[in-house]
XYZ file of C-alpha atoms in Angstrom:
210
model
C 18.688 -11.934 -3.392
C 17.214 -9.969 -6.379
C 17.377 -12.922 -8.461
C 15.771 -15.091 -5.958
C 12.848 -13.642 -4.503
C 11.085 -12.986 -7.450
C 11.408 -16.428 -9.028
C 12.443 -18.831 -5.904
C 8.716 -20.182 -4.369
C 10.295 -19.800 -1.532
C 9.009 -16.287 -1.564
C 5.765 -17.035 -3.203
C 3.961 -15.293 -0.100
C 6.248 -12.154 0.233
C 4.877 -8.566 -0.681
C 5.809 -7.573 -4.714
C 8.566 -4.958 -4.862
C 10.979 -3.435 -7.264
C 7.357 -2.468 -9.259
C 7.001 1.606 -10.288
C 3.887 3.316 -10.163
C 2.613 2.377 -14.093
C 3.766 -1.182 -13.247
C 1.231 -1.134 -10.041
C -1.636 0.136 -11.936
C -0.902 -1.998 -15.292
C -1.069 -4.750 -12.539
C -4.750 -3.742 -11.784
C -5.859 -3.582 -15.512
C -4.491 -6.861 -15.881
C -6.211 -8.433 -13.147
C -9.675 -6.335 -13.653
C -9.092 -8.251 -17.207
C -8.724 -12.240 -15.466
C -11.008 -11.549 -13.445
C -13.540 -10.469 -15.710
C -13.156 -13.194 -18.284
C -13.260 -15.781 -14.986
C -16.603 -14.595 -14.272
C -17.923 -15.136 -17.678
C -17.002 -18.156 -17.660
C -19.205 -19.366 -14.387
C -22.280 -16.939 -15.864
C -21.934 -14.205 -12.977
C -21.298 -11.411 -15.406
C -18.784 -8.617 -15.752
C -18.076 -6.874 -12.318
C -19.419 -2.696 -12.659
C -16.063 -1.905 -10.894
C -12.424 -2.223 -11.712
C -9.788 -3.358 -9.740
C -7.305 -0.550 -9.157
C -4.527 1.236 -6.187
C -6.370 3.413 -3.432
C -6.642 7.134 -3.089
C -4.609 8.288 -0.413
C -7.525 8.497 1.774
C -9.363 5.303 1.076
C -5.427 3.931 2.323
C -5.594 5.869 5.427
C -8.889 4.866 6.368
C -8.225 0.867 5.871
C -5.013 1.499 7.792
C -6.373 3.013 11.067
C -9.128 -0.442 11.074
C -11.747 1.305 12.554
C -9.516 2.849 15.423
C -9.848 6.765 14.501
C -7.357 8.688 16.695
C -4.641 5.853 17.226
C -1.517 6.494 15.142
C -1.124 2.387 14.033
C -3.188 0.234 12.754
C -3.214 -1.960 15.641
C -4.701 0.921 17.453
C -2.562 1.228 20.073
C 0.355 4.384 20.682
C 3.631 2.448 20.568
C 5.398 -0.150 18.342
C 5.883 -3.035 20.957
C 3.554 -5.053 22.565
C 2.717 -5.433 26.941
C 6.331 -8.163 26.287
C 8.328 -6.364 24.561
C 7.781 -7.608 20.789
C 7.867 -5.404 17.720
C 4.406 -5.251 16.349
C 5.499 -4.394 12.860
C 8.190 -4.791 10.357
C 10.475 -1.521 10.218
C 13.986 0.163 11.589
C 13.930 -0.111 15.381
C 16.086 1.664 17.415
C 19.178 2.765 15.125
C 19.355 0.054 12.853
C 18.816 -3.296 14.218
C 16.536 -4.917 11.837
C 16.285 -8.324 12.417
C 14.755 -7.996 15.569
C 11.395 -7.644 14.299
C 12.133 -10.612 12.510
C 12.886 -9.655 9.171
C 16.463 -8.508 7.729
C 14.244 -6.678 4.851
C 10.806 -8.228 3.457
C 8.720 -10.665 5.613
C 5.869 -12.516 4.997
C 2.709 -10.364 3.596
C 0.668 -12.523 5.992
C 3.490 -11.510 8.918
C 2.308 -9.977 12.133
C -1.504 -10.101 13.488
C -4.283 -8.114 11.150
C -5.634 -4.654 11.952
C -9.722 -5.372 13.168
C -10.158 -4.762 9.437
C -8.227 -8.369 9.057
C -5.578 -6.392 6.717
C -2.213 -7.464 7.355
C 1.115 -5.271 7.191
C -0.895 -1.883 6.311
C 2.424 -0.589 8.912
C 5.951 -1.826 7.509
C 7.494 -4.613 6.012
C 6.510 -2.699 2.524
C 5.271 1.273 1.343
C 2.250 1.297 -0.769
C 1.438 2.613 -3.513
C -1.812 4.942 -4.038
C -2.994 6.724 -7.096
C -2.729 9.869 -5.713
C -0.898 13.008 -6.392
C 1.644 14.204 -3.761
C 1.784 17.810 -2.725
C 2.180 19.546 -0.037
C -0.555 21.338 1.035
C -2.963 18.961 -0.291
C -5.019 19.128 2.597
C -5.437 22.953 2.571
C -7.811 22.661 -0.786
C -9.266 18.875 -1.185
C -13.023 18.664 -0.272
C -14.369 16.692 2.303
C -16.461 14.884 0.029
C -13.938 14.133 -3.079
C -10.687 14.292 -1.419
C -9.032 12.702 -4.463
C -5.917 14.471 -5.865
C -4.525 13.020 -9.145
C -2.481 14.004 -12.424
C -1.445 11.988 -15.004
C 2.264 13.087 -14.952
C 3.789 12.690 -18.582
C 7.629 11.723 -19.408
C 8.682 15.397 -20.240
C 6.702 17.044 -17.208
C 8.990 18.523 -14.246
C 9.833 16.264 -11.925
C 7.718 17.472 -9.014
C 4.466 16.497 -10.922
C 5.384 12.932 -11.024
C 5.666 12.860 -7.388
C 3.034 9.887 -5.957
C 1.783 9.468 -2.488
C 3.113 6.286 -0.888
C 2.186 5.045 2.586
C 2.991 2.681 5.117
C 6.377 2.907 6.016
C 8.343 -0.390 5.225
C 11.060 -2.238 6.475
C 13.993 0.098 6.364
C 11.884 3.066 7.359
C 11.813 4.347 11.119
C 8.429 4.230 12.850
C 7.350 8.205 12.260
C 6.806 6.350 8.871
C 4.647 3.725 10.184
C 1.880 6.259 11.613
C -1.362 6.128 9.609
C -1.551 9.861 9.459
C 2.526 10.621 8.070
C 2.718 11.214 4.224
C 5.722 10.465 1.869
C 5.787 10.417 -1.576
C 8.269 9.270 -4.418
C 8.964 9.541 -8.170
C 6.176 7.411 -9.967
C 8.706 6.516 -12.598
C 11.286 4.870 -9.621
C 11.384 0.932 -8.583
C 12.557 0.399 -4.819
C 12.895 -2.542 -3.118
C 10.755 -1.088 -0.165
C 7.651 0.084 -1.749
C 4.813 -2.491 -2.757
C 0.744 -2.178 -3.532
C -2.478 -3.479 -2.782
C -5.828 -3.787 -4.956
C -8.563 -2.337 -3.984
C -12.175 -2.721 -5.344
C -15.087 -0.321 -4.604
C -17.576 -1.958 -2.656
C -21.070 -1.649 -3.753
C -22.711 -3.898 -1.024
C -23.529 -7.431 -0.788
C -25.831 -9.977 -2.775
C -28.405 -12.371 -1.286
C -26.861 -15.149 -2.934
C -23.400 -14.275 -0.629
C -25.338 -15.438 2.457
């Protein structure tokens, strides 16, 4: 399986795993970098902002898609649909996982999209965001910069290079799914259940776009 599903196309279209928290944000340099040099090359110029993983906040706000006070994004209160169907990739009951579908990983695409049009922001793979876990975070971040980071080094105590994650993921239970629960883990750490998404700060839209 390990061997597989990161060089078997067969998987071409499943969420990255097994990547730490440098790995993640190298990841974003690199593609800031293609990116960059792509646009050159067709005369558009260097974009102002850099591709990179999303505060904690930014995360929870593109999770809930618009739907403030539900706990999913699909903005509803429970984890199965009007039939009966899992709505997200995760541990139901006590350990039956393939009846969402999925023994572990499934499909990033997987599932319907949030009325953002984000898929899997629930399950099937934790997230990585660049922000700093602790505890009573909440109790001292600003309204207006709630953005908590430190730039844990190799010999620093352990409990500085804690990182938020979010999401939940496939062998999680669904308190994890909620858009509001927090978990963190070592930045330094791989798992095969935690994953990340680029973001890029949006600075509105050009003429030429329309």
């Amino acid at each position: 399986m390990t061997r597989n599903y990161f060089w078997h196309p067969a998987f071409d279209d499943y969420p990255a795993v097994g990547v730490d928290w440098h790995m993640a944000t190298a990841f974003c340099y690199w593609r800031t970098k293609l990116w960059d040099t792509y646009a050159q090359t067709r005369g558009d110029g260097v974009n102002t902002e850099d591709f990179r993983l999303p505060t904690e906040h930014e995360w929870e706000y593109a999770a809930r898609g618009g739907h403030d006070l539900a706990p999913f994004p699909w903005g509803g209160y429970y984890t199965r649909n009007a039939k009966g169907c899992l709505l997200a990739n995760f541990k139901p009951g006590r350990g039956n996982y393939p009846e969402d579908g999925g023994l572990y990983t499934v499909k990033a695409d997987a599932y319907f999209p949030n009325d953002f049009g984000l898929y899997n922001m629930s399950g099937n793979v934790a997230e990585w965001t660049v922000t700093s876990y602790n505890e009573n975070a909440y109790s001292f971040l600003h309204d207006l910069n709630p953005d908590n980071r430190y730039d844990a080094k190799d010999d620093d105590p352990e409990a500085y290079k804690r990182k938020v994650i979010r999401g939940g993921s496939w062998k999680d239970i669904a308190h994890y799914l909620q858009t509001g629960t927090r978990h963190w883990e070592y930045q330094d750490t791989t798992k095969s259940y935690i994953g990340f998404r680029c973001v890029l700060t949006f600075l509105g839209r050009s003429l030429n776009d329309f």
